[in-house]
PDB file of C-alpha atoms in Angstrom:
ATOM      1  CA  UNK A   1    -141.236  85.148  23.522  1.00 45.00           C
ATOM      2  CA  UNK A   2    -144.944  84.834  23.907  1.00 44.00           C
ATOM      3  CA  UNK A   3    -147.359  87.042  22.899  1.00 45.00           C
ATOM      4  CA  UNK A   4    -151.494  86.919  24.377  1.00 45.00           C
ATOM      5  CA  UNK A   5    -154.098  87.390  22.069  1.00 45.00           C
ATOM      6  CA  UNK A   6    -155.179  90.267  24.014  1.00 45.00           C
ATOM      7  CA  UNK A   7    -151.813  92.050  24.311  1.00 43.00           C
ATOM      8  CA  UNK A   8    -151.911  95.924  23.860  1.00 44.00           C
ATOM      9  CA  UNK A   9    -151.774  97.280  20.050  1.00 44.00           C
ATOM     10  CA  UNK A  10    -152.136  93.187  18.366  1.00 45.00           C
ATOM     11  CA  UNK A  11    -155.181  93.281  15.966  1.00 46.00           C
ATOM     12  CA  UNK A  12    -157.966  90.628  16.429  1.00 44.00           C
ATOM     13  CA  UNK A  13    -156.502  88.365  13.522  1.00 46.00           C
ATOM     14  CA  UNK A  14    -153.061  87.925  12.576  1.00 44.00           C
ATOM     15  CA  UNK A  15    -152.509  88.125   8.753  1.00 46.00           C
ATOM     16  CA  UNK A  16    -150.474  84.895   7.774  1.00 49.00           C
ATOM     17  CA  UNK A  17    -148.564  86.228   5.052  1.00 50.00           C
ATOM     18  CA  UNK A  18    -144.835  86.771   4.941  1.00 49.00           C
ATOM     19  CA  UNK A  19    -145.580  90.643   5.159  1.00 49.00           C
ATOM     20  CA  UNK A  20    -147.984  90.215   7.961  1.00 52.00           C
ATOM     21  CA  UNK A  21    -145.887  88.311  10.526  1.00 50.00           C
ATOM     22  CA  UNK A  22    -143.403  90.638   9.631  1.00 48.00           C
ATOM     23  CA  UNK A  23    -145.044  93.625  10.192  1.00 49.00           C
ATOM     24  CA  UNK A  24    -146.550  92.533  13.437  1.00 50.00           C
ATOM     25  CA  UNK A  25    -143.707  91.199  15.195  1.00 48.00           C
ATOM     26  CA  UNK A  26    -141.955  95.082  13.754  1.00 46.00           C
ATOM     27  CA  UNK A  27    -144.844  96.649  15.733  1.00 46.00           C
ATOM     28  CA  UNK A  28    -143.422  94.888  19.034  1.00 48.00           C
ATOM     29  CA  UNK A  29    -140.084  95.568  18.607  1.00 47.00           C
ATOM     30  CA  UNK A  30    -139.006  91.924  17.364  1.00 49.00           C
ATOM     31  CA  UNK A  31    -137.530  92.125  13.674  1.00 48.00           C
ATOM     32  CA  UNK A  32    -136.692  88.164  12.792  1.00 50.00           C
ATOM     33  CA  UNK A  33    -134.385  86.949  10.570  1.00 51.00           C
ATOM     34  CA  UNK A  34    -135.424  86.136   6.993  1.00 51.00           C
ATOM     35  CA  UNK A  35    -135.448  82.891   7.106  1.00 49.00           C
ATOM     36  CA  UNK A  36    -137.910  82.984   9.882  1.00 48.00           C
ATOM     37  CA  UNK A  37    -140.274  84.244   7.803  1.00 48.00           C
ATOM     38  CA  UNK A  38    -139.617  81.849   4.721  1.00 49.00           C
ATOM     39  CA  UNK A  39    -141.711  78.854   3.843  1.00 45.00           C
ATOM     40  CA  UNK A  40    -140.302  76.900   6.214  1.00 48.00           C
ATOM     41  CA  UNK A  41    -142.346  78.715   8.896  1.00 49.00           C
ATOM     42  CA  UNK A  42    -145.558  78.690   6.488  1.00 52.00           C
ATOM     43  CA  UNK A  43    -146.059  75.137   7.868  1.00 48.00           C
ATOM     44  CA  UNK A  44    -146.361  76.451  11.089  1.00 51.00           C
ATOM     45  CA  UNK A  45    -149.687  78.391  10.802  1.00 52.00           C
ATOM     46  CA  UNK A  46    -151.273  76.725  13.112  1.00 50.00           C
ATOM     47  CA  UNK A  47    -149.252  77.395  16.044  1.00 50.00           C
ATOM     48  CA  UNK A  48    -149.449  81.111  15.271  1.00 50.00           C
ATOM     49  CA  UNK A  49    -152.985  81.210  15.512  1.00 50.00           C
ATOM     50  CA  UNK A  50    -152.962  80.548  18.778  1.00 49.00           C
ATOM     51  CA  UNK A  51    -150.090  83.021  19.183  1.00 48.00           C
ATOM     52  CA  UNK A  52    -148.249  80.802  21.791  1.00 50.00           C
ATOM     53  CA  UNK A  53    -145.033  79.730  19.140  1.00 49.00           C
ATOM     54  CA  UNK A  54    -141.540  81.312  19.671  1.00 54.00           C
ATOM     55  CA  UNK A  55    -140.502  82.787  16.378  1.00 53.00           C
ATOM     56  CA  UNK A  56    -136.115  82.950  16.256  1.00 54.00           C
ATOM     57  CA  UNK A  57    -134.197  86.275  15.201  1.00 57.00           C
ATOM     58  CA  UNK A  58    -131.321  84.239  13.958  1.00 56.00           C
ATOM     59  CA  UNK A  59    -130.747  81.665  11.410  1.00 57.00           C
ATOM     60  CA  UNK A  60    -131.074  77.976  12.444  1.00 56.00           C
ATOM     61  CA  UNK A  61    -127.339  76.630  12.940  1.00 57.00           C
ATOM     62  CA  UNK A  62    -127.022  72.860  11.755  1.00 56.00           C
ATOM     63  CA  UNK A  63    -123.778  71.519  13.154  1.00 59.00           C
ATOM     64  CA  UNK A  64    -122.359  68.097  11.621  1.00 64.00           C
ATOM     65  CA  UNK A  65    -121.694  65.900  14.260  1.00 66.00           C
ATOM     66  CA  UNK A  66    -118.304  64.371  14.132  1.00 68.00           C
ATOM     67  CA  UNK A  67    -117.208  61.057  13.629  1.00 69.00           C
ATOM     68  CA  UNK A  68    -116.143  59.301  16.951  1.00 70.00           C
ATOM     69  CA  UNK A  69    -112.234  58.414  15.566  1.00 69.00           C
ATOM     70  CA  UNK A  70    -111.175  54.851  16.607  1.00 70.00           C
ATOM     71  CA  UNK A  71    -107.189  53.794  17.861  1.00 66.00           C
ATOM     72  CA  UNK A  72    -107.039  52.712  14.395  1.00 63.00           C
ATOM     73  CA  UNK A  73    -107.432  56.276  12.889  1.00 65.00           C
ATOM     74  CA  UNK A  74    -105.726  57.590  15.193  1.00 63.00           C
ATOM     75  CA  UNK A  75    -102.508  55.853  14.982  1.00 69.00           C
ATOM     76  CA  UNK A  76    -103.087  55.248  10.704  1.00 72.00           C
ATOM     77  CA  UNK A  77    -102.194  52.061  11.003  1.00 75.00           C
ATOM     78  CA  UNK A  78    -103.823  51.704   7.439  1.00 77.00           C
ATOM     79  CA  UNK A  79    -101.176  54.278   6.156  1.00 82.00           C
ATOM     80  CA  UNK A  80     -98.501  52.788   8.697  1.00 82.00           C
ATOM     81  CA  UNK A  81     -99.040  49.029   7.284  1.00 81.00           C
ATOM     82  CA  UNK A  82     -98.658  50.523   3.296  1.00 84.00           C
ATOM     83  CA  UNK A  83     -95.445  52.118   4.185  1.00 85.00           C
ATOM     84  CA  UNK A  84     -93.826  49.408   5.748  1.00 86.00           C
ATOM     85  CA  UNK A  85     -95.123  46.845   3.432  1.00 87.00           C
ATOM     86  CA  UNK A  86     -93.358  49.024   0.097  1.00 85.00           C
ATOM     87  CA  UNK A  87     -90.234  49.965   2.208  1.00 83.00           C
ATOM     88  CA  UNK A  88     -89.762  46.185   2.813  1.00 84.00           C
ATOM     89  CA  UNK A  89     -90.481  45.516  -1.010  1.00 85.00           C
ATOM     90  CA  UNK A  90     -87.832  48.150  -2.088  1.00 83.00           C
ATOM     91  CA  UNK A  91     -85.362  46.061   0.741  1.00 81.00           C
ATOM     92  CA  UNK A  92     -86.190  42.919  -0.362  1.00 86.00           C
ATOM     93  CA  UNK A  93     -85.591  43.824  -4.203  1.00 85.00           C
ATOM     94  CA  UNK A  94     -82.019  45.188  -3.449  1.00 83.00           C
ATOM     95  CA  UNK A  95     -81.123  42.421  -1.466  1.00 83.00           C
ATOM     96  CA  UNK A  96     -82.077  39.786  -4.210  1.00 86.00           C
ATOM     97  CA  UNK A  97     -79.155  41.579  -5.936  1.00 86.00           C
ATOM     98  CA  UNK A  98     -76.256  38.938  -5.580  1.00 89.00           C
ATOM     99  CA  UNK A  99     -73.309  41.861  -6.041  1.00 90.00           C
ATOM    100  CA  UNK A 100     -74.936  44.206  -3.573  1.00 90.00           C
ATOM    101  CA  UNK A 101     -75.629  41.292  -0.967  1.00 91.00           C
ATOM    102  CA  UNK A 102     -71.784  40.389  -1.467  1.00 93.00           C
ATOM    103  CA  UNK A 103     -70.466  43.544  -0.958  1.00 93.00           C
ATOM    104  CA  UNK A 104     -72.751  44.121   2.630  1.00 93.00           C
ATOM    105  CA  UNK A 105     -71.180  40.551   3.544  1.00 94.00           C
ATOM    106  CA  UNK A 106     -68.026  42.100   3.114  1.00 94.00           C
ATOM    107  CA  UNK A 107     -69.030  45.281   5.360  1.00 94.00           C
ATOM    108  CA  UNK A 108     -70.018  43.026   7.793  1.00 95.00           C
ATOM    109  CA  UNK A 109     -66.412  40.950   7.840  1.00 94.00           C
ATOM    110  CA  UNK A 110     -64.935  44.372   7.667  1.00 94.00           C
ATOM    111  CA  UNK A 111     -66.717  45.954  10.524  1.00 94.00           C
ATOM    112  CA  UNK A 112     -66.140  43.109  12.562  1.00 94.00           C
ATOM    113  CA  UNK A 113     -62.517  43.231  12.943  1.00 93.00           C
ATOM    114  CA  UNK A 114     -61.442  46.787  12.161  1.00 91.00           C
ATOM    115  CA  UNK A 115     -61.458  47.857  15.587  1.00 91.00           C
ATOM    116  CA  UNK A 116     -58.832  45.470  16.416  1.00 92.00           C
ATOM    117  CA  UNK A 117     -55.387  47.790  15.732  1.00 92.00           C
ATOM    118  CA  UNK A 118     -57.133  51.148  17.687  1.00 91.00           C
ATOM    119  CA  UNK A 119     -57.933  49.150  20.608  1.00 90.00           C
ATOM    120  CA  UNK A 120     -55.531  45.880  20.905  1.00 90.00           C
ATOM    121  CA  UNK A 121     -51.940  47.082  20.001  1.00 91.00           C
ATOM    122  CA  UNK A 122     -51.138  49.039  22.449  1.00 90.00           C
ATOM    123  CA  UNK A 123     -52.071  46.320  24.788  1.00 89.00           C
ATOM    124  CA  UNK A 124     -50.024  43.880  22.481  1.00 90.00           C
ATOM    125  CA  UNK A 125     -46.737  46.282  22.550  1.00 91.00           C
ATOM    126  CA  UNK A 126     -47.089  46.532  26.359  1.00 88.00           C
ATOM    127  CA  UNK A 127     -47.558  42.937  27.140  1.00 87.00           C
ATOM    128  CA  UNK A 128     -45.190  41.460  24.574  1.00 86.00           C
ATOM    129  CA  UNK A 129     -42.685  44.284  23.443  1.00 86.00           C
ATOM    130  CA  UNK A 130     -42.573  46.011  27.098  1.00 86.00           C
ATOM    131  CA  UNK A 131     -42.866  49.278  25.860  1.00 86.00           C
ATOM    132  CA  UNK A 132     -45.118  51.330  28.348  1.00 88.00           C
ATOM    133  CA  UNK A 133     -48.716  52.424  27.307  1.00 84.00           C
ATOM    134  CA  UNK A 134     -48.007  56.254  27.328  1.00 84.00           C
ATOM    135  CA  UNK A 135     -45.637  55.615  24.576  1.00 87.00           C
ATOM    136  CA  UNK A 136     -47.491  52.525  22.996  1.00 87.00           C
ATOM    137  CA  UNK A 137     -50.586  55.059  22.591  1.00 86.00           C
ATOM    138  CA  UNK A 138     -48.523  56.718  19.825  1.00 89.00           C
ATOM    139  CA  UNK A 139     -49.825  53.417  17.408  1.00 91.00           C
ATOM    140  CA  UNK A 140     -53.097  54.885  17.422  1.00 91.00           C
ATOM    141  CA  UNK A 141     -52.168  58.753  16.620  1.00 91.00           C
ATOM    142  CA  UNK A 142     -50.276  57.083  13.742  1.00 92.00           C
ATOM    143  CA  UNK A 143     -52.935  55.007  12.604  1.00 93.00           C
ATOM    144  CA  UNK A 144     -55.123  58.889  12.504  1.00 92.00           C
ATOM    145  CA  UNK A 145     -52.640  60.576  10.966  1.00 92.00           C
ATOM    146  CA  UNK A 146     -51.958  58.169   8.028  1.00 94.00           C
ATOM    147  CA  UNK A 147     -55.461  57.341   7.671  1.00 92.00           C
ATOM    148  CA  UNK A 148     -56.294  61.510   7.134  1.00 92.00           C
ATOM    149  CA  UNK A 149     -53.486  61.629   4.395  1.00 93.00           C
ATOM    150  CA  UNK A 150     -54.970  58.389   2.789  1.00 92.00           C
ATOM    151  CA  UNK A 151     -58.470  60.243   2.936  1.00 92.00           C
ATOM    152  CA  UNK A 152     -56.936  62.510   0.586  1.00 91.00           C
ATOM    153  CA  UNK A 153     -55.510  60.636  -1.622  1.00 90.00           C
ATOM    154  CA  UNK A 154     -58.112  57.760  -2.231  1.00 88.00           C
ATOM    155  CA  UNK A 155     -60.579  60.590  -3.007  1.00 87.00           C
ATOM    156  CA  UNK A 156     -58.003  61.653  -5.578  1.00 87.00           C
ATOM    157  CA  UNK A 157     -57.354  58.694  -6.954  1.00 83.00           C
ATOM    158  CA  UNK A 158     -61.307  57.977  -7.175  1.00 82.00           C
ATOM    159  CA  UNK A 159     -61.652  60.918  -9.907  1.00 81.00           C
ATOM    160  CA  UNK A 160     -58.832  59.350 -12.154  1.00 80.00           C
ATOM    161  CA  UNK A 161     -59.543  57.671 -15.348  1.00 78.00           C
ATOM    162  CA  UNK A 162     -58.346  54.151 -15.134  1.00 80.00           C
ATOM    163  CA  UNK A 163     -59.120  53.926 -11.336  1.00 81.00           C
ATOM    164  CA  UNK A 164     -62.603  55.165 -11.696  1.00 80.00           C
ATOM    165  CA  UNK A 165     -63.319  52.140 -13.806  1.00 83.00           C
ATOM    166  CA  UNK A 166     -61.666  49.602 -11.196  1.00 86.00           C
ATOM    167  CA  UNK A 167     -62.736  51.197  -7.700  1.00 89.00           C
ATOM    168  CA  UNK A 168     -64.287  47.643  -6.518  1.00 91.00           C
ATOM    169  CA  UNK A 169     -60.488  46.160  -7.169  1.00 91.00           C
ATOM    170  CA  UNK A 170     -58.494  49.144  -5.754  1.00 91.00           C
ATOM    171  CA  UNK A 171     -60.690  48.942  -2.709  1.00 93.00           C
ATOM    172  CA  UNK A 172     -60.782  44.826  -2.240  1.00 93.00           C
ATOM    173  CA  UNK A 173     -56.687  45.333  -2.700  1.00 94.00           C
ATOM    174  CA  UNK A 174     -56.500  47.959   0.110  1.00 94.00           C
ATOM    175  CA  UNK A 175     -58.924  46.336   2.606  1.00 94.00           C
ATOM    176  CA  UNK A 176     -56.967  42.998   1.815  1.00 95.00           C
ATOM    177  CA  UNK A 177     -53.608  44.554   2.577  1.00 95.00           C
ATOM    178  CA  UNK A 178     -55.329  45.610   6.156  1.00 94.00           C
ATOM    179  CA  UNK A 179     -55.609  41.973   6.918  1.00 94.00           C
ATOM    180  CA  UNK A 180     -51.953  41.620   5.573  1.00 95.00           C
ATOM    181  CA  UNK A 181     -50.591  44.471   8.187  1.00 93.00           C
ATOM    182  CA  UNK A 182     -52.722  42.627  10.955  1.00 93.00           C
ATOM    183  CA  UNK A 183     -51.234  39.192   9.988  1.00 93.00           C
ATOM    184  CA  UNK A 184     -47.385  40.713   9.835  1.00 93.00           C
ATOM    185  CA  UNK A 185     -48.280  42.210  13.758  1.00 91.00           C
ATOM    186  CA  UNK A 186     -48.062  38.509  15.318  1.00 90.00           C
ATOM    187  CA  UNK A 187     -44.413  38.073  13.967  1.00 89.00           C
ATOM    188  CA  UNK A 188     -43.364  41.858  15.401  1.00 87.00           C
ATOM    189  CA  UNK A 189     -40.566  41.954  17.334  1.00 87.00           C
ATOM    190  CA  UNK A 190     -39.515  45.436  17.315  1.00 88.00           C
ATOM    191  CA  UNK A 191     -41.319  48.183  18.105  1.00 90.00           C
ATOM    192  CA  UNK A 192     -40.554  50.285  15.365  1.00 90.00           C
ATOM    193  CA  UNK A 193     -41.571  47.417  13.064  1.00 92.00           C
ATOM    194  CA  UNK A 194     -44.936  47.919  14.707  1.00 92.00           C
ATOM    195  CA  UNK A 195     -45.469  51.585  14.181  1.00 92.00           C
ATOM    196  CA  UNK A 196     -44.768  51.076  10.615  1.00 93.00           C
ATOM    197  CA  UNK A 197     -47.356  48.471  10.335  1.00 94.00           C
ATOM    198  CA  UNK A 198     -50.212  50.741  12.385  1.00 93.00           C
ATOM    199  CA  UNK A 199     -49.423  53.514   9.672  1.00 94.00           C
ATOM    200  CA  UNK A 200     -49.472  51.435   6.613  1.00 94.00           C
ATOM    201  CA  UNK A 201     -53.070  49.717   8.520  1.00 95.00           C
ATOM    202  CA  UNK A 202     -54.274  53.924   8.629  1.00 94.00           C
ATOM    203  CA  UNK A 203     -53.182  54.476   5.376  1.00 94.00           C
ATOM    204  CA  UNK A 204     -55.025  51.295   4.032  1.00 94.00           C
ATOM    205  CA  UNK A 205     -58.189  51.806   5.825  1.00 94.00           C
ATOM    206  CA  UNK A 206     -59.295  55.005   4.773  1.00 92.00           C
ATOM    207  CA  UNK A 207     -60.426  53.421   1.618  1.00 91.00           C
ATOM    208  CA  UNK A 208     -63.547  52.170   3.801  1.00 91.00           C
ATOM    209  CA  UNK A 209     -64.148  55.526   4.655  1.00 90.00           C
ATOM    210  CA  UNK A 210     -64.217  57.469   1.000  1.00 89.00           C
ATOM    211  CA  UNK A 211     -65.125  54.594  -1.173  1.00 89.00           C
ATOM    212  CA  UNK A 212     -67.971  53.100   0.584  1.00 85.00           C
ATOM    213  CA  UNK A 213     -70.997  55.535  -0.336  1.00 85.00           C
ATOM    214  CA  UNK A 214     -69.452  55.482  -3.788  1.00 87.00           C
ATOM    215  CA  UNK A 215     -69.385  51.587  -4.664  1.00 90.00           C
ATOM    216  CA  UNK A 216     -73.068  51.964  -3.585  1.00 87.00           C
ATOM    217  CA  UNK A 217     -73.373  54.240  -6.569  1.00 85.00           C
ATOM    218  CA  UNK A 218     -71.503  51.700  -8.745  1.00 85.00           C
ATOM    219  CA  UNK A 219     -73.704  48.962  -7.463  1.00 86.00           C
ATOM    220  CA  UNK A 220     -77.073  51.117  -7.885  1.00 82.00           C
ATOM    221  CA  UNK A 221     -78.897  53.703  -9.431  1.00 82.00           C
ATOM    222  CA  UNK A 222     -79.070  57.109  -7.282  1.00 80.00           C
ATOM    223  CA  UNK A 223     -82.514  56.816  -6.828  1.00 78.00           C
ATOM    224  CA  UNK A 224     -81.933  53.543  -4.742  1.00 83.00           C
ATOM    225  CA  UNK A 225     -79.297  55.198  -2.867  1.00 85.00           C
ATOM    226  CA  UNK A 226     -80.877  55.911   0.135  1.00 83.00           C
ATOM    227  CA  UNK A 227     -82.393  52.980   0.992  1.00 84.00           C
ATOM    228  CA  UNK A 228     -79.055  50.957  -0.302  1.00 87.00           C
ATOM    229  CA  UNK A 229     -76.989  53.341   2.216  1.00 89.00           C
ATOM    230  CA  UNK A 230     -79.639  52.150   4.888  1.00 87.00           C
ATOM    231  CA  UNK A 231     -78.770  48.950   4.436  1.00 87.00           C
ATOM    232  CA  UNK A 232     -75.505  49.598   4.447  1.00 90.00           C
ATOM    233  CA  UNK A 233     -75.529  51.521   7.823  1.00 91.00           C
ATOM    234  CA  UNK A 234     -77.488  49.067   9.436  1.00 91.00           C
ATOM    235  CA  UNK A 235     -74.777  46.290   8.549  1.00 92.00           C
ATOM    236  CA  UNK A 236     -72.194  48.029   9.764  1.00 93.00           C
ATOM    237  CA  UNK A 237     -73.938  48.489  13.259  1.00 93.00           C
ATOM    238  CA  UNK A 238     -74.206  44.674  13.320  1.00 94.00           C
ATOM    239  CA  UNK A 239     -70.471  44.143  12.540  1.00 94.00           C
ATOM    240  CA  UNK A 240     -69.418  46.537  15.419  1.00 93.00           C
ATOM    241  CA  UNK A 241     -72.142  45.107  17.748  1.00 93.00           C
ATOM    242  CA  UNK A 242     -71.027  41.158  17.039  1.00 94.00           C
ATOM    243  CA  UNK A 243     -67.458  42.120  16.374  1.00 92.00           C
ATOM    244  CA  UNK A 244     -65.772  43.040  19.777  1.00 91.00           C
ATOM    245  CA  UNK A 245     -67.641  40.330  21.786  1.00 92.00           C
ATOM    246  CA  UNK A 246     -66.013  37.632  19.151  1.00 93.00           C
ATOM    247  CA  UNK A 247     -62.554  39.026  19.332  1.00 92.00           C
ATOM    248  CA  UNK A 248     -63.084  39.046  23.357  1.00 91.00           C
ATOM    249  CA  UNK A 249     -63.824  35.851  23.264  1.00 93.00           C
ATOM    250  CA  UNK A 250     -61.238  34.762  20.945  1.00 92.00           C
ATOM    251  CA  UNK A 251     -58.602  36.535  23.174  1.00 91.00           C
ATOM    252  CA  UNK A 252     -59.759  34.897  26.804  1.00 90.00           C
ATOM    253  CA  UNK A 253     -60.390  31.632  25.600  1.00 92.00           C
ATOM    254  CA  UNK A 254     -57.064  31.007  23.935  1.00 90.00           C
ATOM    255  CA  UNK A 255     -55.430  33.594  25.963  1.00 89.00           C
ATOM    256  CA  UNK A 256     -53.191  34.963  23.015  1.00 87.00           C
ATOM    257  CA  UNK A 257     -53.160  37.846  20.862  1.00 90.00           C
ATOM    258  CA  UNK A 258     -51.853  36.505  18.334  1.00 90.00           C
ATOM    259  CA  UNK A 259     -54.945  33.852  17.530  1.00 92.00           C
ATOM    260  CA  UNK A 260     -56.869  36.825  17.651  1.00 92.00           C
ATOM    261  CA  UNK A 261     -55.057  38.878  15.223  1.00 93.00           C
ATOM    262  CA  UNK A 262     -54.794  36.131  12.622  1.00 94.00           C
ATOM    263  CA  UNK A 263     -58.809  35.606  13.112  1.00 94.00           C
ATOM    264  CA  UNK A 264     -58.909  39.500  12.339  1.00 93.00           C
ATOM    265  CA  UNK A 265     -56.485  39.052   9.244  1.00 94.00           C
ATOM    266  CA  UNK A 266     -58.243  36.093   7.507  1.00 95.00           C
ATOM    267  CA  UNK A 267     -61.538  37.862   8.107  1.00 94.00           C
ATOM    268  CA  UNK A 268     -60.342  41.039   6.519  1.00 95.00           C
ATOM    269  CA  UNK A 269     -58.759  39.149   3.513  1.00 95.00           C
ATOM    270  CA  UNK A 270     -61.988  37.515   2.761  1.00 95.00           C
ATOM    271  CA  UNK A 271     -63.776  40.917   2.779  1.00 94.00           C
ATOM    272  CA  UNK A 272     -61.230  42.266   0.372  1.00 94.00           C
ATOM    273  CA  UNK A 273     -61.236  38.980  -1.854  1.00 95.00           C
ATOM    274  CA  UNK A 274     -65.028  39.565  -1.889  1.00 94.00           C
ATOM    275  CA  UNK A 275     -65.007  42.817  -4.025  1.00 93.00           C
ATOM    276  CA  UNK A 276     -62.226  41.912  -5.738  1.00 93.00           C
ATOM    277  CA  UNK A 277     -64.726  39.040  -6.910  1.00 93.00           C
ATOM    278  CA  UNK A 278     -67.422  41.278  -8.125  1.00 91.00           C
ATOM    279  CA  UNK A 279     -64.843  43.626 -10.109  1.00 90.00           C
ATOM    280  CA  UNK A 280     -64.295  40.265 -11.910  1.00 90.00           C
ATOM    281  CA  UNK A 281     -67.577  39.054 -12.393  1.00 88.00           C
ATOM    282  CA  UNK A 282     -68.209  42.659 -13.947  1.00 83.00           C
ATOM    283  CA  UNK A 283     -65.075  42.474 -16.129  1.00 80.00           C
ATOM    284  CA  UNK A 284     -66.497  39.016 -17.515  1.00 73.00           C
ATOM    285  CA  UNK A 285     -69.644  40.279 -18.490  1.00 72.00           C
ATOM    286  CA  UNK A 286     -68.366  43.336 -20.143  1.00 63.00           C
ATOM    287  CA  UNK A 287     -66.124  40.940 -22.124  1.00 64.00           C
ATOM    288  CA  UNK A 288     -69.018  38.488 -23.196  1.00 65.00           C
ATOM    289  CA  UNK A 289     -70.878  41.901 -24.438  1.00 65.00           C
ATOM    290  CA  UNK A 290     -68.316  42.831 -26.507  1.00 62.00           C
ATOM    291  CA  UNK A 291     -68.124  39.394 -28.177  1.00 61.00           C
ATOM    292  CA  UNK A 292     -71.501  39.563 -28.677  1.00 61.00           C
ATOM    293  CA  UNK A 293     -71.476  42.473 -30.669  1.00 55.00           C
ATOM    294  CA  UNK A 294     -68.391  41.371 -32.752  1.00 49.00           C
ATOM    295  CA  UNK A 295     -69.627  40.582 -36.265  1.00 41.00           C
ATOM    296  CA  UNK A 296     -69.491  37.049 -36.513  1.00 38.00           C
ATOM    297  CA  UNK A 297     -66.736  34.715 -38.617  1.00 36.00           C
ATOM    298  CA  UNK A 298     -69.520  33.738 -41.145  1.00 35.00           C
ATOM    299  CA  UNK A 299     -70.608  37.056 -42.233  1.00 32.00           C
ATOM    300  CA  UNK A 300     -69.925  37.728 -45.821  1.00 36.00           C
ATOM    301  CA  UNK A 301     -67.034  39.921 -47.213  1.00 40.00           C
ATOM    302  CA  UNK A 302     -69.540  43.108 -47.719  1.00 39.00           C
ATOM    303  CA  UNK A 303     -70.918  42.272 -44.060  1.00 40.00           C
ATOM    304  CA  UNK A 304     -67.439  42.285 -43.270  1.00 36.00           C
ATOM    305  CA  UNK A 305     -66.344  45.268 -44.795  1.00 40.00           C
ATOM    306  CA  UNK A 306     -69.550  47.264 -43.242  1.00 43.00           C
ATOM    307  CA  UNK A 307     -68.778  45.909 -40.134  1.00 40.00           C
ATOM    308  CA  UNK A 308     -65.067  47.607 -40.308  1.00 42.00           C
ATOM    309  CA  UNK A 309     -66.814  50.514 -41.563  1.00 43.00           C
ATOM    310  CA  UNK A 310     -69.073  50.741 -38.572  1.00 42.00           C
ATOM    311  CA  UNK A 311     -72.221  50.537 -40.848  1.00 38.00           C
ATOM    312  CA  UNK A 312     -73.688  47.331 -39.210  1.00 36.00           C
ATOM    313  CA  UNK A 313     -76.206  47.806 -36.900  1.00 39.00           C
ATOM    314  CA  UNK A 314     -75.368  47.117 -33.314  1.00 38.00           C
ATOM    315  CA  UNK A 315     -77.794  46.425 -30.322  1.00 35.00           C
ATOM    316  CA  UNK A 316     -76.870  48.187 -26.710  1.00 33.00           C
ATOM    317  CA  UNK A 317     -77.530  46.453 -23.643  1.00 34.00           C
ATOM    318  CA  UNK A 318     -80.687  48.628 -23.327  1.00 33.00           C
ATOM    319  CA  UNK A 319     -82.034  46.890 -26.328  1.00 33.00           C
ATOM    320  CA  UNK A 320     -82.573  50.031 -28.778  1.00 32.00           C
ATOM    321  CA  UNK A 321     -81.422  49.948 -32.358  1.00 31.00           C
ATOM    322  CA  UNK A 322     -78.407  51.948 -33.214  1.00 32.00           C
ATOM    323  CA  UNK A 323     -78.991  53.922 -36.363  1.00 34.00           C
ATOM    324  CA  UNK A 324     -76.591  53.783 -38.951  1.00 33.00           C
TER     325      UNK A 324
END
């Protein structure tokens, strides 16, 4: 708004104080904001003399200009890089544990060949024993039924005292027996024999579904279970991806189900033996630890007596001295 010097009701000279400015503007029905008459407007007194300046009636707003985001900021590439690096370090730390790596290799071999009975037993019975597919499908039903029964059985055994301390041994034996069942199918000459083999296979293979995650807890801390189970699932997927193609190639190359069954049986038996080897390695370490904690034969009679009474200081695995 502009004011003329000769406007009606305007004095000849304008008082340049804040009170004078406020009084003059109220007379013209214009009430400025408090900051309009502050000290920062006192520097504009030369402009007010000409009465040509505009005086705002609202506070001056200062808007901070936003920083233009780049593609790197939008995609959070720095945070993504940090997350990938930390995850890779965790996986590498798990992979350097030879027991965990051996267990993964065992799972890889198992998942390459464990689908053979589900897919190929009905076809094998149809071609070699003359049993129609409608009847041969009961082999797969038998595998599923005994699989269900065995899940309850394996879950019950895994909570028992001695079995709980030898889970890898039990698991390895049952997986090896799966390979034995597959190997026996090559000499089957009767449908009832194949039916019994299918039932046994379904019973033994359930240990993989029940004890798989339990064995991971035996190999690592609970805090590492998430990464370990992800590693395990990836290994299972790779085995399922490669196994059927390899089995099909063996069947087409040899034109024989027996050769395919033998290859699968060998792979599953090796998978079980690896788990048994993990158990044996733990037993050896526990035995060495127990021997290292026994009193030496060169101790004096008093030390031997104290050791027999349990008064000799021992150092456990965590390195903390036990109080006498």
